[in-house]
Short mmCIF file of C-alpha atoms in Angstrom, two decimals:
data_model
loop_
_atom_site.label_atom_id
_atom_site.label_comp_id
_atom_site.label_asym_id
_atom_site.label_seq_id
_atom_site.Cartn_x
_atom_site.Cartn_y
_atom_site.Cartn_z
CA MET A 1 -1.40 97.44 90.97
CA THR A 2 -2.17 93.70 90.45
CA SER A 3 0.33 91.03 91.92
CA VAL A 4 0.95 88.41 90.02
CA ARG A 5 1.69 84.92 91.35
CA LEU A 6 4.54 83.30 90.42
CA ASP A 7 4.05 79.82 88.73
CA ARG A 8 6.51 77.18 90.32
CA ARG A 9 4.65 74.16 88.56
CA ARG A 10 6.39 72.08 85.67
CA LEU A 11 9.42 74.08 86.19
CA ARG A 12 12.44 71.35 84.50
CA PRO A 13 16.05 71.35 85.59
CA ASP A 14 18.59 73.10 83.98
CA SER A 15 19.91 71.57 80.69
CA PRO A 16 21.96 72.69 78.21
CA SER A 17 19.71 73.88 75.84
CA GLY A 18 19.42 76.45 78.74
CA GLY A 19 15.84 75.65 79.33
CA PRO A 20 13.70 76.99 82.08
CA SER A 21 15.52 77.12 85.18
CA SER A 22 13.66 74.81 88.27
CA ALA A 23 15.82 77.38 90.66
CA VAL A 24 13.76 80.42 89.49
CA ALA A 25 9.95 81.46 89.64
CA VAL A 26 8.23 81.99 86.32
CA ALA A 27 5.37 84.26 85.93
CA PRO A 28 2.58 82.46 84.26
CA THR A 29 2.20 85.07 82.28
CA SER A 30 5.95 85.55 81.01
CA TYR A 31 6.68 85.23 77.50
CA ALA A 32 9.83 85.50 75.04
CA LEU A 33 8.38 87.09 71.55
CA VAL A 34 10.04 85.63 68.80
CA HIS A 35 8.12 87.51 65.46
CA THR A 36 9.58 86.97 61.74
CA LEU A 37 8.10 88.85 58.35
CA GLY A 38 8.51 85.19 56.91
CA GLY A 39 10.57 85.81 53.53
CA ASN A 40 10.23 89.57 53.28
CA THR A 41 12.45 91.59 55.54
CA PRO A 42 12.44 94.73 57.94
CA ASP A 43 12.36 97.74 55.50
CA ASP A 44 12.22 101.58 58.11
CA MET A 45 10.46 103.06 55.43
CA GLY A 46 7.78 100.12 54.47
CA GLY A 47 4.52 99.89 56.24
CA ASP A 48 4.84 95.71 57.18
CA GLY A 49 8.88 96.11 57.98
CA ALA A 50 8.82 99.27 59.67
CA TYR A 51 5.50 97.68 62.07
CA ALA A 52 8.39 94.89 62.86
CA ASN A 53 11.42 97.14 63.47
CA TRP A 54 8.77 99.12 65.88
CA LEU A 55 7.86 96.22 67.72
CA HIS A 56 11.05 94.90 68.06
CA GLY A 57 12.09 98.05 69.50
CA HIS A 58 9.34 98.37 71.78
CA PHE A 59 9.61 94.62 73.30
CA SER A 60 13.01 95.73 73.63
CA CYS A 61 12.61 98.07 75.67
CA HIS A 62 10.31 97.03 77.83
CA LYS A 63 11.32 93.61 78.68
CA SER A 64 9.69 92.65 82.27
CA GLN A 65 9.36 89.20 84.32
CA LEU A 66 5.89 89.58 83.99
CA GLY A 67 5.75 89.87 80.62
CA CYS A 68 8.21 89.81 77.76
CA VAL A 69 11.27 88.73 79.32
CA ASP A 70 13.22 89.22 75.95
CA VAL A 71 12.56 89.72 71.67
CA GLN A 72 14.04 87.51 68.95
CA ARG A 73 12.86 87.34 65.41
CA LEU A 74 13.54 84.98 62.59
CA ILE A 75 14.71 86.96 59.75
CA PHE A 76 15.21 84.79 56.27
CA THR A 77 18.77 85.12 54.79
CA GLY A 78 18.40 82.84 52.01
CA ARG A 79 16.92 82.94 48.04
CA LYS A 80 13.74 83.86 48.27
CA THR A 81 12.76 83.06 44.42
CA GLY A 82 11.35 79.85 43.05
CA SER A 83 8.00 77.53 44.05
CA THR A 84 6.72 77.82 47.26
CA GLY A 85 8.09 74.23 48.21
CA GLU A 86 12.00 75.42 47.58
CA PHE A 87 11.18 78.48 48.85
CA ILE A 88 9.82 76.59 52.21
CA GLY A 89 12.30 74.31 51.49
CA ARG A 90 15.14 76.88 52.21
CA MET A 91 13.77 78.37 55.07
CA ILE A 92 12.56 75.47 57.39
CA PRO A 93 16.77 74.81 57.83
CA GLN A 94 17.70 78.41 58.51
CA PHE A 95 14.84 79.17 61.12
CA THR A 96 14.92 76.44 63.20
CA ARG A 97 18.70 76.19 63.38
CA ASP A 98 18.28 79.86 64.39
CA LEU A 99 15.65 79.27 66.70
CA GLN A 100 17.77 76.66 67.65
CA ARG A 101 20.57 79.22 69.05
CA TYR A 102 17.92 81.23 70.23
CA LEU A 103 16.64 79.20 73.13
CA THR A 104 19.55 78.60 74.59
CA THR A 105 19.58 82.26 75.58
CA PRO A 106 20.20 83.27 79.15
CA ALA A 107 17.30 85.57 79.65
CA LEU A 108 15.06 82.66 78.70
CA ARG A 109 15.04 80.61 81.98
CA MET A 110 12.43 83.48 83.29
CA THR A 111 9.82 81.73 81.24
CA ARG A 112 8.27 78.93 79.92
CA THR A 113 6.70 80.25 76.90
CA ILE A 114 7.58 80.94 73.41
CA VAL A 115 5.47 83.14 71.67
CA LEU A 116 5.64 82.94 67.48
CA ASN A 117 4.60 86.08 66.09
CA TRP A 118 3.90 85.26 62.62
CA HIS A 119 2.86 88.76 60.32
CA ILE A 120 0.79 87.98 57.33
CA ARG A 121 -0.40 90.34 54.34
CA TYR A 122 -1.20 88.69 50.80
CA THR A 123 -1.25 91.78 49.02
CA GLY A 124 1.26 93.54 46.63
CA ARG A 125 4.02 91.79 44.86
CA PRO A 126 4.19 87.27 45.10
CA ASN A 127 7.38 87.16 46.13
CA ALA A 128 7.61 90.12 48.81
CA TRP A 129 4.31 89.29 50.62
CA THR A 130 4.50 89.67 54.39
CA GLY A 131 4.85 86.21 55.94
CA ARG A 132 6.16 83.89 52.67
CA GLY A 133 6.41 80.78 53.77
CA SER A 134 4.41 79.82 56.52
CA SER A 135 3.34 76.27 55.90
CA GLN A 136 2.81 73.31 58.63
CA GLU A 137 6.10 71.70 57.56
CA MET A 138 7.72 75.20 59.41
CA VAL A 139 5.26 75.09 62.74
CA ALA A 140 6.18 71.70 63.74
CA ALA A 141 9.55 71.36 62.45
CA LEU A 142 9.92 74.36 65.16
CA GLN A 143 7.37 72.94 67.49
CA GLY A 144 9.78 70.60 67.66
CA ILE A 145 13.16 72.81 68.52
CA VAL A 146 10.91 74.28 71.06
CA ALA A 147 9.24 71.62 73.13
CA GLU A 148 12.71 69.55 72.65
CA ALA A 149 14.33 72.69 75.07
CA GLY A 150 11.70 72.41 77.39
CA TYR A 151 10.08 75.25 76.53
CA ARG A 152 5.82 75.55 75.18
CA LEU A 153 5.38 76.80 71.69
CA ILE A 154 1.89 79.45 71.32
CA VAL A 155 2.12 80.30 67.68
CA LEU A 156 -0.15 84.11 66.53
CA TYR A 157 -0.68 85.20 63.16
CA THR A 158 -0.52 89.24 63.09
CA VAL A 159 -2.84 89.55 60.00
CA HIS A 160 -1.86 93.35 57.68
CA GLU A 161 -4.62 92.66 55.91
CA SER A 162 -7.73 89.88 55.24
CA GLU A 163 -7.59 90.78 51.33
CA GLY A 164 -6.41 87.35 49.79
CA LEU A 165 -6.42 84.80 52.60
CA GLY A 166 -9.97 83.47 52.26
CA GLY A 167 -8.54 80.62 50.18
CA GLU A 168 -5.37 80.25 51.56
CA ALA A 169 -3.30 77.32 53.60
CA TRP A 170 -1.75 80.43 55.86
CA ARG A 171 -2.00 79.40 59.89
CA TYR A 172 -1.09 76.56 61.49
CA GLN A 173 -2.36 75.51 64.74
CA PRO A 174 -2.83 79.01 65.73
CA SER A 175 -3.76 79.81 69.51
CA SER A 176 -4.86 83.26 67.91
CA LEU A 177 -5.48 85.23 64.93
CA LEU A 178 -4.27 89.35 65.97
CA ALA A 179 -5.96 91.94 63.39
CA LEU A 180 -5.03 95.86 62.48
CA ASN A 181 -8.22 96.99 62.55
CA PRO A 182 -11.68 96.26 63.13
CA ASP A 183 -12.37 95.63 59.77
CA VAL A 184 -9.91 93.22 59.11
CA GLN A 185 -11.10 91.69 62.46
CA GLY A 186 -14.84 91.24 61.14
CA GLN A 187 -13.63 89.49 58.09
CA LEU A 188 -10.79 86.74 59.48
CA GLY A 189 -14.03 86.58 62.32
CA LEU A 190 -16.19 85.02 59.60
CA GLN A 191 -13.82 83.25 57.74
CA PHE A 192 -11.87 81.32 60.56
CA ARG A 193 -13.06 79.80 63.60
CA GLU A 194 -9.76 80.80 65.93
CA ARG A 195 -10.30 83.71 68.25
CA VAL A 196 -9.95 87.23 66.81
CA ALA A 197 -7.77 90.22 68.92
CA LEU A 198 -7.55 93.77 67.94
CA SER A 199 -4.74 95.82 67.21
CA ARG A 200 -3.75 98.80 65.54
CA VAL A 201 -0.61 100.44 64.17
CA PRO A 202 1.85 103.21 65.96
CA GLY A 203 2.79 105.87 64.47
CA LEU A 204 6.05 103.98 62.86
CA MET A 205 8.09 107.17 62.10
CA THR A 206 9.78 109.01 64.53
CA CYS A 207 10.15 113.44 64.45
CA VAL A 208 10.98 115.64 67.09
CA HIS A 209 7.80 117.45 67.20
CA THR A 210 5.35 113.81 67.55
CA SER A 211 8.62 112.36 69.83
CA SER A 212 7.80 115.72 72.34
CA VAL A 213 4.16 114.97 71.97
CA ASP A 214 4.90 111.44 73.26
CA LEU A 215 6.83 111.97 76.11
CA ILE A 216 3.65 114.57 77.72
CA LEU A 217 1.23 111.96 76.82
CA GLN A 218 2.88 109.29 78.43
CA TYR A 219 2.53 110.80 81.90
CA LEU A 220 -0.93 111.37 81.21
CA ARG A 221 -1.31 106.88 80.99
CA GLY A 222 -3.28 106.93 78.07
CA GLU A 223 -5.84 109.33 78.66
CA SER A 224 -8.31 111.02 75.87
CA THR A 225 -10.52 113.10 77.17
CA ALA A 226 -11.90 116.73 75.38
CA LEU A 227 -9.22 119.18 77.17
CA ILE A 228 -6.05 116.54 76.49
CA ARG A 229 -6.81 116.06 73.23
CA THR A 230 -6.68 119.83 72.92
CA ALA A 231 -3.90 120.27 74.26
CA ALA A 232 -2.24 117.26 72.35
CA ALA A 233 -3.53 119.09 68.80
CA VAL A 234 -2.35 122.57 70.25
CA LEU A 235 1.49 120.85 70.83
CA LEU A 236 1.89 119.56 68.72
CA GLN A 237 0.67 122.07 65.75
CA GLN A 238 3.11 124.60 67.72
CA PHE A 239 6.56 121.71 68.32
CA ARG A 240 6.15 121.12 64.05
CA LEU A 241 6.11 124.55 63.47
CA ARG A 242 9.03 124.94 65.38
CA THR A 243 11.22 121.77 64.62
CA VAL A 244 14.29 122.51 62.13
CA PRO A 245 15.28 119.69 60.22
CA SER A 246 18.27 117.85 60.97
CA GLN A 247 19.21 116.89 57.79
CA ARG A 248 21.11 120.83 56.37
CA GLY A 249 19.56 119.80 52.31
CA ASN A 250 16.38 119.22 54.06
CA LEU A 251 15.91 122.96 55.45
CA ALA A 252 14.82 124.16 51.71
CA ARG A 253 12.06 121.95 51.47
CA ARG A 254 10.94 122.72 54.86
CA GLN A 255 9.55 125.68 53.98
CA THR A 256 7.17 124.28 50.98
CA GLN A 257 3.41 125.03 51.97
CA GLY A 258 0.37 122.61 50.18
CA ILE A 259 -0.76 119.24 50.95
CA ILE A 260 1.55 116.06 50.80
CA VAL A 261 0.12 112.48 49.72
CA PHE A 262 2.05 110.19 51.76
CA GLY A 263 2.35 106.38 50.92
CA MET A 264 3.60 103.73 49.26
CA ILE A 265 3.20 105.00 45.15
CA THR A 266 1.64 102.46 44.10
CA ALA A 267 -2.28 102.71 41.92
CA ARG A 268 -3.30 99.72 44.87
CA HIS A 269 -3.99 102.07 47.40
CA GLY A 270 -6.24 104.38 44.58
CA LEU A 271 -2.99 107.19 43.78
CA SER A 272 -2.59 108.02 39.63
CA ALA A 273 -1.81 110.51 37.91
CA GLU A 274 -5.25 111.37 36.66
CA LEU A 275 -5.93 112.45 40.11
CA ILE A 276 -3.16 114.08 40.84
CA ARG A 277 -4.05 116.10 37.53
CA LEU A 278 -7.42 116.88 38.93
CA LEU A 279 -6.35 117.98 42.34
CA CYS A 280 -3.61 120.77 40.92
CA ARG A 281 -6.40 121.97 38.42
CA ARG A 282 -8.87 122.30 41.16
CA LEU A 283 -6.63 123.81 43.29
CA ALA A 284 -5.65 127.01 41.34
CA MET A 285 -9.75 126.93 40.51
CA TYR A 286 -9.81 127.65 43.92
CA GLY A 287 -7.49 130.71 43.83
CA PHE A 288 -3.98 129.40 45.38
CA GLY A 289 -1.17 130.09 44.24
CA ARG A 290 1.64 127.95 42.44
CA ASP A 291 3.46 128.42 45.87
CA PHE A 292 1.07 126.13 47.17
CA LYS A 293 1.99 123.17 46.59
CA VAL A 294 0.48 119.69 45.68
CA VAL A 295 4.13 116.96 47.19
CA ILE A 296 3.96 113.28 46.40
CA ALA A 297 6.26 111.42 48.96
CA GLY A 298 6.81 108.23 49.36
CA ARG A 299 8.39 105.15 48.52
CA THR A 300 7.87 103.95 44.86
CA GLN A 301 6.23 100.53 43.68
CA THR A 302 5.03 100.58 41.02
CA ALA A 303 7.37 102.33 38.82
CA SER A 304 5.61 103.58 35.49
CA LEU A 305 3.44 105.31 38.12
CA GLU A 306 6.16 107.00 39.34
CA VAL A 307 6.96 107.62 35.52
CA ASP A 308 3.38 109.21 35.29
CA LEU A 309 3.01 111.15 37.99
CA ARG A 310 7.10 112.36 36.99
CA ALA A 311 5.23 113.64 33.48
CA ILE A 312 2.27 116.26 34.78
CA ASP A 313 3.11 119.20 33.36
CA SER A 314 2.55 121.31 36.72
CA ALA A 315 4.70 124.05 38.21
CA ARG A 316 2.50 123.30 41.52
CA LEU A 317 3.49 119.81 41.53
CA VAL A 318 6.44 118.09 43.75
CA PHE A 319 7.61 114.57 43.69
CA HIS A 320 9.39 114.33 46.89
CA GLY A 321 10.36 110.51 46.39
CA THR A 322 11.29 108.67 49.54
CA LEU A 323 11.74 110.39 53.18
CA ASP A 324 14.91 110.99 54.70
CA HIS A 325 14.02 108.56 57.14
CA ARG A 326 16.47 110.88 60.11
CA ASP A 327 14.24 113.75 59.84
CA GLY A 328 10.99 111.98 58.98
CA PHE A 329 7.74 114.51 58.66
CA THR A 330 9.97 117.70 59.64
CA THR A 331 11.16 117.75 56.41
CA LEU A 332 8.22 118.58 55.11
CA ALA A 333 6.61 120.37 58.26
CA GLY A 334 5.48 123.40 55.93
CA CYS A 335 2.68 121.75 54.71
CA ARG A 336 -0.13 121.81 57.19
CA TYR A 337 -2.25 119.64 55.12
CA ALA A 338 -2.10 115.68 53.73
CA MET A 339 -3.67 113.91 51.67
CA SER A 340 -5.16 109.74 50.47
CA PHE A 341 -6.46 108.26 47.74
CA ASP A 342 -7.15 104.71 49.29
CA PRO A 343 -10.71 103.50 48.14
CA LEU A 344 -10.88 102.00 52.24
CA GLY A 345 -10.81 105.01 54.11
CA PHE A 346 -8.74 106.15 56.82
CA ARG A 347 -7.94 102.82 59.14
CA ASP A 348 -5.81 102.07 61.84
CA ASN A 349 -3.34 99.58 59.73
CA ALA A 350 -2.76 101.56 57.13
CA SER A 351 0.79 103.10 58.58
CA ALA A 352 1.01 106.34 55.83
CA GLN A 353 -2.30 107.80 57.60
CA VAL A 354 -1.72 107.10 60.47
CA ASN A 355 1.93 107.97 60.21
CA VAL A 356 1.22 111.64 58.34
CA THR A 357 -1.35 112.00 61.19
CA ARG A 358 0.43 112.05 63.34
CA ALA A 359 3.12 114.45 62.03
CA GLY A 360 1.09 116.79 62.56
CA HIS A 361 -0.76 117.43 58.83
CA LEU A 362 -4.39 117.84 58.95
CA LEU A 363 -5.36 114.41 56.93
CA PHE A 364 -8.03 114.33 54.83
CA SER A 365 -9.63 111.11 53.72
CA ARG A 366 -12.07 109.28 52.27
CA ASN A 367 -15.59 108.82 53.96
CA SER A 368 -17.75 105.22 52.69
CA GLY A 369 -19.14 105.56 49.84
CA GLU A 370 -17.37 109.01 48.66
CA SER A 371 -15.90 108.71 45.62
CA SER A 372 -12.07 110.70 45.37
CA GLU A 373 -13.07 113.43 42.92
CA ALA A 374 -15.71 113.97 45.81
CA MET A 375 -13.35 114.09 48.69
CA ILE A 376 -11.17 116.76 46.29
CA GLU A 377 -13.87 119.39 46.66
CA ARG A 378 -14.73 118.73 50.20
CA ALA A 379 -11.06 118.30 51.21
CA LEU A 380 -10.96 122.25 49.24
CA ALA A 381 -13.66 123.92 50.77
CA GLU A 382 -11.89 123.16 54.12
CA ILE A 383 -8.49 123.83 53.75
CA VAL A 384 -9.98 127.16 51.84
CA ARG A 385 -11.55 128.05 55.61
CA CYS A 386 -8.79 126.75 57.52
CA GLU A 387 -6.29 129.10 55.86
CA ARG A 388 -8.98 132.01 56.55
CA ASP A 389 -9.40 131.16 59.24
CA SER A 390 -6.59 129.80 62.00
CA GLU A 391 -8.65 129.00 64.99
CA HIS A 392 -10.80 127.00 62.36
CA TYR A 393 -7.68 124.87 61.08
CA THR A 394 -6.88 124.12 64.63
CA ASP A 395 -10.48 123.17 65.85
CA ALA A 396 -9.89 120.43 62.53
CA LEU A 397 -6.45 119.05 64.30
CA ILE A 398 -8.58 118.87 67.52
CA ALA A 399 -10.89 116.41 66.49
CA GLN A 400 -8.44 114.99 64.42
CA SER A 401 -5.69 114.31 68.08
CA GLY A 402 -7.68 111.24 69.07
CA ARG A 403 -6.49 109.01 66.33
CA PHE A 404 -3.18 110.78 67.09
CA ILE A 405 -4.02 109.14 71.17
CA ASN A 406 -4.82 105.97 69.67
CA THR A 407 -1.77 105.51 67.97
CA SER A 408 0.87 106.52 70.27
CA PRO A 409 3.84 103.69 70.28
CA ASP A 410 3.63 102.95 73.97
CA ALA A 411 0.23 103.31 74.47
CA VAL A 412 -0.27 99.99 71.37
CA GLY A 413 3.07 98.60 72.45
CA ASP A 414 1.29 98.53 76.25
CA GLU A 415 -2.13 96.79 75.31
CA LEU A 416 -0.23 94.51 72.96
CA ASP A 417 1.46 93.25 75.69
CA GLN A 418 -1.45 93.05 77.84
CA PHE A 419 -2.81 90.52 75.83
CA LEU A 420 0.46 87.92 74.73
CA ARG A 421 0.73 88.44 78.77
CA ALA A 422 -3.15 87.32 78.75
CA LEU A 423 -2.83 84.91 76.20
CA SER A 424 0.17 82.79 77.69
CA SER A 425 -1.39 82.70 81.07
CA SER A 426 -4.43 81.30 79.12
CA GLU A 427 -2.47 78.65 77.29
CA GLN A 428 -1.06 77.20 80.61
#
């Protein structure tokens, strides 16, 4: 194991504000993580909010004097409507008070560095944009609070999507930008001068069978050989079939067989009533009986789309809506397949796709340049083969298992911690 030298330079005496202690050796790689969604709020079932919840939970459980000594989030509780200037004017006083109070936390005496991780996404509804409220005035106010308490502030922006960011003033004195997939990293690298690091979204929904395989993978320390990918896929398949939902009301739904179309119910992700009608028709033409369902699962963002989907006249269609977070995908463990109409295909930052893959469902997503209609035909031909040949289904899961291993929550979190340690040390 690489040793980390404890740095006793530039340590300040104890102060009423709870700043770094002169009596405590501080590792140069240490940091306290403060993160925020800006005007948005954490949500167990929403992509960015669920990611923030995972981030907070992971670092809370993996504290170290050599890395993250503590973690805290800034959650805006005030009124979120109004012009951008009015909104920022309400946010700054609350965030400065909250941060000033947090800086008195005793655990922070083990570091000199505060990492402010501001999540950013400018797609969706403007009043619910992740990161709304980032401003020069905000960063300056927080820098002043941190400096007064005897720490230094590193500003990091985690960018969930690059869309809409080009012409917006949203980043102020960042040490780095963090992209959640290679495409976003490439776009940010073309637009901005700051260093753009790369991370990804982990599986955010907990299932008993997924968590069981995660424990096994922890012992393998993130290895991804052909043998391990095969073992992970087979174990996940077997555990999924044997897991019983924790909620009695979900037992009947667990017997449902078919295809899950999972994710935010919004046209922005490629979902439409026309495509679902086409999928139902094509399933019939391929010879699937009515007991082979198309299950729409996810939280509604566009109410009119939900109305259109519920109005589809097909005995095959099941509009499930939001999953029970306590059961996650265990509720739909009988559905061996999943489908995504996202125009961008599979992405490391598409939490819906990551979650359904890690739950053990064979996911079909669009290839580059492929239409949704062509994807449906390709997927149904494969499903027919999988239904006839169980070994082919297992082989397909094995081919997909690299994604499962790559999005293990602990693996993603450990890599992110190493990045933050390096960032803290390099900014000395």
